[in-house]
Structures are given as C-alpha cells and as structure tokens.
Coordinates of C-alpha atoms and ligand atoms in Angstrom, one line a residue:
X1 CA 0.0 0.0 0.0
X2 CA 1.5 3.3 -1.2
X3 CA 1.5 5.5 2.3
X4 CA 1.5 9.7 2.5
X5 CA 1.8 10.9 5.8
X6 CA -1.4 13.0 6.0
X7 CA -1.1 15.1 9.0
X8 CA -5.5 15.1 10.0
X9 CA -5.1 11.5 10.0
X10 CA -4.5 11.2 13.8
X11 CA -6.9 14.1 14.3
X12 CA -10.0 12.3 12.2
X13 CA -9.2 8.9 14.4
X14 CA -9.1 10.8 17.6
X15 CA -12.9 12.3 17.0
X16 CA -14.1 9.0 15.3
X17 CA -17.0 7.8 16.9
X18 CA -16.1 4.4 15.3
X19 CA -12.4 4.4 15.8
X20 CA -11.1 2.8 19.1
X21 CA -8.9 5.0 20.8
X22 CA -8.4 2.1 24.1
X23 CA -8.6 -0.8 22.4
X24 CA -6.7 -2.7 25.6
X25 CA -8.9 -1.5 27.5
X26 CA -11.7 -3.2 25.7
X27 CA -10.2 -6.6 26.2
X28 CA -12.3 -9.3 26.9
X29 CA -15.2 -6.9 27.4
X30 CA -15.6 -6.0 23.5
X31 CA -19.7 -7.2 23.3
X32 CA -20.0 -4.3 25.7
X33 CA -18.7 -1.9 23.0
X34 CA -21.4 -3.4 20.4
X35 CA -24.0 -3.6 23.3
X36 CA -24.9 -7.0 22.1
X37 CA -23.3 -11.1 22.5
X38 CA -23.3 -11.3 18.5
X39 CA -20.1 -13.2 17.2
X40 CA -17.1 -11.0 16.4
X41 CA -14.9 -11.3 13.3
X42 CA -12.0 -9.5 12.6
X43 CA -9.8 -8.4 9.4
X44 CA -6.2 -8.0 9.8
X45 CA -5.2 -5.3 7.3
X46 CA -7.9 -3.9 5.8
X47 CA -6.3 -1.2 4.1
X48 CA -9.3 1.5 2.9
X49 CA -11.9 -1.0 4.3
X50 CA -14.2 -2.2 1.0
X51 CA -14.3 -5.5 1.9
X52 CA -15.5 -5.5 5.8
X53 CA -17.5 -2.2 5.7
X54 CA -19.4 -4.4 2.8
X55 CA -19.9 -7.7 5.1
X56 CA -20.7 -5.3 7.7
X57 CA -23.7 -4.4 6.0
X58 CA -24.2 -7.7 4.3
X59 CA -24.4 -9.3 8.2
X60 CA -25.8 -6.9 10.8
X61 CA -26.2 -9.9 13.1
X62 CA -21.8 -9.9 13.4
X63 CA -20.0 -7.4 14.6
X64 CA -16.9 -6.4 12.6
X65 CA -13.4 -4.8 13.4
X66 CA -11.1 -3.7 11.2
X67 CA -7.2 -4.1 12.2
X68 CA -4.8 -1.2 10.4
X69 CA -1.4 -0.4 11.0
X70 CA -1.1 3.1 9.6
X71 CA -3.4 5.9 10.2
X72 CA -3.4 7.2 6.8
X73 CA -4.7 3.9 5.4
X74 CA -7.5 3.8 8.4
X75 CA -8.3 7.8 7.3
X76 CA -9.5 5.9 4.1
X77 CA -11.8 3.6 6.0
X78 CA -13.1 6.3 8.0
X79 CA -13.8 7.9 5.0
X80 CA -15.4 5.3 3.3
X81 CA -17.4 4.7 6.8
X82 CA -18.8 8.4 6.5
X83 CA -20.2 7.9 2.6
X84 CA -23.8 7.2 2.2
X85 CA -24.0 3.6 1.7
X86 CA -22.2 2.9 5.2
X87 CA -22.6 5.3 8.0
X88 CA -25.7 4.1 9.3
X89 CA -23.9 0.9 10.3
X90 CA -23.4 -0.1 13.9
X91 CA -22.0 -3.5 14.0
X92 CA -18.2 -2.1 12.8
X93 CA -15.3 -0.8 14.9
X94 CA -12.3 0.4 13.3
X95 CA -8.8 0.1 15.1
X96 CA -4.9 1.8 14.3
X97 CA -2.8 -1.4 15.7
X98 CA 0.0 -3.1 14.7
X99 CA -1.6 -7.1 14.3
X100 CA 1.8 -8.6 16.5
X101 CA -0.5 -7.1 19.4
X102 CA -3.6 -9.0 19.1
X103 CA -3.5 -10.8 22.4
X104 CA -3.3 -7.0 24.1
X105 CA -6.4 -6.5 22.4
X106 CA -8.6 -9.1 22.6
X107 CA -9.0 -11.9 25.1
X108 CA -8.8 -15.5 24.6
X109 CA -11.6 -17.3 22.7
X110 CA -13.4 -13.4 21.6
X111 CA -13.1 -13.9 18.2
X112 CA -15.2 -16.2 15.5
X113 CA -13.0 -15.4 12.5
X114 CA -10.0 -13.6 11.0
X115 CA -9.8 -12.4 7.8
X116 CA -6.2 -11.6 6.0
X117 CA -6.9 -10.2 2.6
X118 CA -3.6 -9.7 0.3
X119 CA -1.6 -9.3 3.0
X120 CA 2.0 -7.8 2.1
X121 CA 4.7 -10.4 0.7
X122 CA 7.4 -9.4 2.8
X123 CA 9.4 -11.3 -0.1
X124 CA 12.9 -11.6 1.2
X125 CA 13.4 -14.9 3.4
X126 CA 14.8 -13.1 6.4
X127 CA 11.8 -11.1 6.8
X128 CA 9.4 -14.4 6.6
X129 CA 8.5 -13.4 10.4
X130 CA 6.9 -10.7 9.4
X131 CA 4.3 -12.4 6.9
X132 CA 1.0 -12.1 8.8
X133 CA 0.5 -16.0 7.9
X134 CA 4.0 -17.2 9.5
X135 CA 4.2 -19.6 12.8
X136 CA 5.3 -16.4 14.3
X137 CA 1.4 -14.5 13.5
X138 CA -0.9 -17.9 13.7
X139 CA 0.9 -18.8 17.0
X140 CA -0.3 -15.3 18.3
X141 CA -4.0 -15.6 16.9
X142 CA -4.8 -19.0 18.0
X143 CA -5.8 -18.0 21.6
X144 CA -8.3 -15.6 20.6
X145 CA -10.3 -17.8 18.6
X146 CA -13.1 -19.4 19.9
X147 CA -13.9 -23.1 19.5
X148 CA -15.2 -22.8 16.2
X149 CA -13.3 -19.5 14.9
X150 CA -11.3 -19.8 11.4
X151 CA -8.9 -18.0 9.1
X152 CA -9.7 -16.7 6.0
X153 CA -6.9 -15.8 3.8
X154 CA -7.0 -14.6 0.3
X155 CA -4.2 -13.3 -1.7
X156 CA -2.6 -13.3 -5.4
X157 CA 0.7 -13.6 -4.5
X158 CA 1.3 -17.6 -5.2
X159 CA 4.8 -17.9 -3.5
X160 CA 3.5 -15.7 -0.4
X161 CA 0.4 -18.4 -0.8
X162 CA 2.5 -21.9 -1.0
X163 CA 4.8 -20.1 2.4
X164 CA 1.1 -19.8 4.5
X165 CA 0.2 -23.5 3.0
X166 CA 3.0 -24.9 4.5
X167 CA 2.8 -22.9 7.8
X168 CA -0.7 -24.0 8.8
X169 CA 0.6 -27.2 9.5
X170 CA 4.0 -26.2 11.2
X171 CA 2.1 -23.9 13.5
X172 CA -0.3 -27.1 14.3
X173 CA -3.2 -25.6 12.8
X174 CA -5.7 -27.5 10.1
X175 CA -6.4 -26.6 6.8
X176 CA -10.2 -27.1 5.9
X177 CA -10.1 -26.0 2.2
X178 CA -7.9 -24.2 -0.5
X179 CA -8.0 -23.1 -3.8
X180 CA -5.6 -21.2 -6.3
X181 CA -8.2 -19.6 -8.7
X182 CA -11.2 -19.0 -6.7
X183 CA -12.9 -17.0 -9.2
X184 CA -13.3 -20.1 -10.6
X185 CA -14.1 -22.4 -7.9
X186 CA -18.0 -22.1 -7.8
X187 CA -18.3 -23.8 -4.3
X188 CA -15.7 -21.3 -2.5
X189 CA -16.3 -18.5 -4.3
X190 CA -20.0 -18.5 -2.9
X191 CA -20.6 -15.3 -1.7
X192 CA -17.6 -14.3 -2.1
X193 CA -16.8 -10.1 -1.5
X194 CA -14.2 -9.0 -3.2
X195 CA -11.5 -6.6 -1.7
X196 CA -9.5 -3.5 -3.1
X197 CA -6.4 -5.5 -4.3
X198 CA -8.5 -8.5 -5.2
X199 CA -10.6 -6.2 -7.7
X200 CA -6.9 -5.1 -9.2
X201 CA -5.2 -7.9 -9.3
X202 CA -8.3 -9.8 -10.9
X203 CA -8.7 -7.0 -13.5
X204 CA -5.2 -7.6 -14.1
X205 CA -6.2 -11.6 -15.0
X206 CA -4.4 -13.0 -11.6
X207 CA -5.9 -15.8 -10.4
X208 CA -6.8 -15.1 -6.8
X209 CA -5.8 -17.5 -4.2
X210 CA -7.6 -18.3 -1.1
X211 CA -7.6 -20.8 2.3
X212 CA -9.9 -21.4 5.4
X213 CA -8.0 -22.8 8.5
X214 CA -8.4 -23.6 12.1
X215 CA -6.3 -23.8 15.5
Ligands
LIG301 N1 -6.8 -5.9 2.7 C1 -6.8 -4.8 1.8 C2 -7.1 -5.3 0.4 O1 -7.1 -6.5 0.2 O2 -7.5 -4.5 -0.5 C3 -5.4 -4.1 1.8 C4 -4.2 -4.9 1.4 S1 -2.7 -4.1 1.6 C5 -1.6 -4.9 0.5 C6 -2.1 -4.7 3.2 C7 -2.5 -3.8 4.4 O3 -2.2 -4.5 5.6 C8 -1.8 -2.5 4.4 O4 -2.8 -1.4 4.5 C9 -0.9 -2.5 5.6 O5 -0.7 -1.3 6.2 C10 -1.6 -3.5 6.5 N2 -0.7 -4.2 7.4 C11 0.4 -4.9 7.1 N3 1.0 -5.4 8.1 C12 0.2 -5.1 9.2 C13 0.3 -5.4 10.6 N4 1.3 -6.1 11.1 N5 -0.8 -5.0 11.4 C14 -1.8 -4.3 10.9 N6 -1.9 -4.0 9.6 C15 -0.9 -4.4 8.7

C-alpha cells in the first residue's frame, strides 16, 4: 500500500465515533462496545476498508473490526465509513494497531474469525516473520479464537500463498479448504466479497488464491 503521511489522520481517528482509541482496554469486554453477545470477526489489514465495511452491511447480526497499521490507510476507511451507503452501520469498529499485538487487544476465545486479505509479501526470506500468515502470526492468533473460529486468507501472490500453505501445519493448525483460482471455484467462491487488491489484481487476470484454516 503506497503510504502519504497526512497530517489530519490522527486528528479524524481521535474524533471518530467508530475508531477505538483504548482498544486494551476493551479486552475481553468487547460485546459491551457493540451492546450486544453477537459473534465477532475481525480483518487484519484492511487497508481503505471495502471489503468488511461491505460484510458489515451484508451481516448486521456480526459485529466487525477492522485491524490497520497506519493511520493514513485507516483515514480511508473512515472515509469510506462516513459515505452514504455505510454510515448508518453499527456493527463495525475500526482500530490503528500493529496485528503482533492482538493478544493485548482481545482476550482469549473473543473472536469467531480472522480475515487476511492480500496481505503484504514481505518477499525476502529473512523477513518471513513478518508475513501475517508465519508460525510467528498464527501462533499469536490461536488463543483468541473461539472453539469454532477460522482464518480466512486470500491473496494473489502464489509464493506468499505456497509459504502460509505450508505454515498452517507447522504452527499445528488444520487446513479445511484451498483453492488457487477461486474465481473459478463455484463452491468457495460463494458469496464471495471482493477486496481492493482482489478487484486489481483480478482485473489484471491474476488468479486469486484463497484458504480457510483452524487452530
Ligand atoms: N486488505 C486490503 C485489500 O485486500 O485491499 C489491503 C491490502 S494491503 C496490501 C495490506 C494492508 O495491511 C496495508 O494497509 C498494511 O498497512 C496492512 N498491514 C500490514 N501489516 C500489518 C500489521 N502487522 N498490522 C496491521 N496492519 C498491517
């Protein structure tokens, strides 16, 4: 993602009604921020927030929250949040984190599912830890899943792709399904909502990749 610093960004966050400012201090108590027990799922990256402002709406019985590292990327979300097709929406919380801080944040078993959409390559090998589908990431995620909670990856980047087939197992985790052109997999592709990259890359005739895994 290409990054300006834009100075309002921390001043729009700071006023956003939907923008955790004390996220730890939310831990373990984050039905009481939605005011209701429905199931919470989470993306890890979102970038400018397409895909999970559209399940939000899509799903008003699961409450969504949208993971960013950089507050000029989450500005866009915001943004996004305020236009007219989204900003009646109550079931979506927005938070500036880095994801290595996810057990800070939530507490164990409080989340039904994560979603990673096109997360970044981090191509050279010495910076594999940093790949948000490594040991290093699904060893931190595992705790806050509940019994039944999944991953959802999706990405277009095959040898980023092969490297999160192979952790799954290394970490001890199970993978439930995979495909490498799920465009054109009718049964995983139902219902499928496309993301910012995934509506690029697909335009660009890259076959979009995609797993579902478990703890
Ligand atoms: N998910 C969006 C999509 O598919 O259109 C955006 C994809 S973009 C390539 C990856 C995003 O993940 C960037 O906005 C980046 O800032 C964010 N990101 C990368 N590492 C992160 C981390 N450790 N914690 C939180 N966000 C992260």
């Amino acid at each position: 993602m290409r990054l300006r610093n834009i100075p309002r960004a921390d001043e729009v966050i700071l006023n956003h009604p939907i923008a955790i400012k004390n996220e730890t201090a939310n831990r373990g108590i984050w039905s009481s921020v939605f005011q209701n027990n429905h199931p919470i799922h989470i993306e890890i990256g979102m970038g400018k927030g397409q895909f999970i402002l559209t399940l939000a709406k899509q799903n008003p019985e699961i409450n969504y929250i949208g993971i960013e590292r950089y507050s000029s990327v989450l500005l866009r979300a915001l943004e996004k949040y305020d236009s007219e097709e989204f900003c009646h929406l109550t079931n979506i919380r927005f938070i500036c984190m880095d994801a290595g801080d996810i057990q800070d944040v939530f507490a164990p078993e409080e989340i039904g599912r994560i979603y990673l959409n096109f997360s970044d390559p981090w191509p050279k090998a010495r910076h594999a830890k940093r790949r948000l589908t490594s040991v290093n990431f699904l060893t931190k995620y595992a705790p806050v899943l509940n019994k039944d909670g999944i991953l959802e990856f999706k990405t277009d980047n095959r040898p980023l792709f092969d490297f999160s087939l192979e952790q799954i197992p290394e970490a001890g985790w199970t993978l439930l399904g995979h495909t490498f052109d799920l465009h054109n997999d009718p049964t995983m592709n139902e219902g499928n909502v496309m993301t910012e990259y995934e509506a690029k890359f697909s335009a660009l005739g890259n076959p979009i990749h995609k797993l579902i895994a478990k703890p």
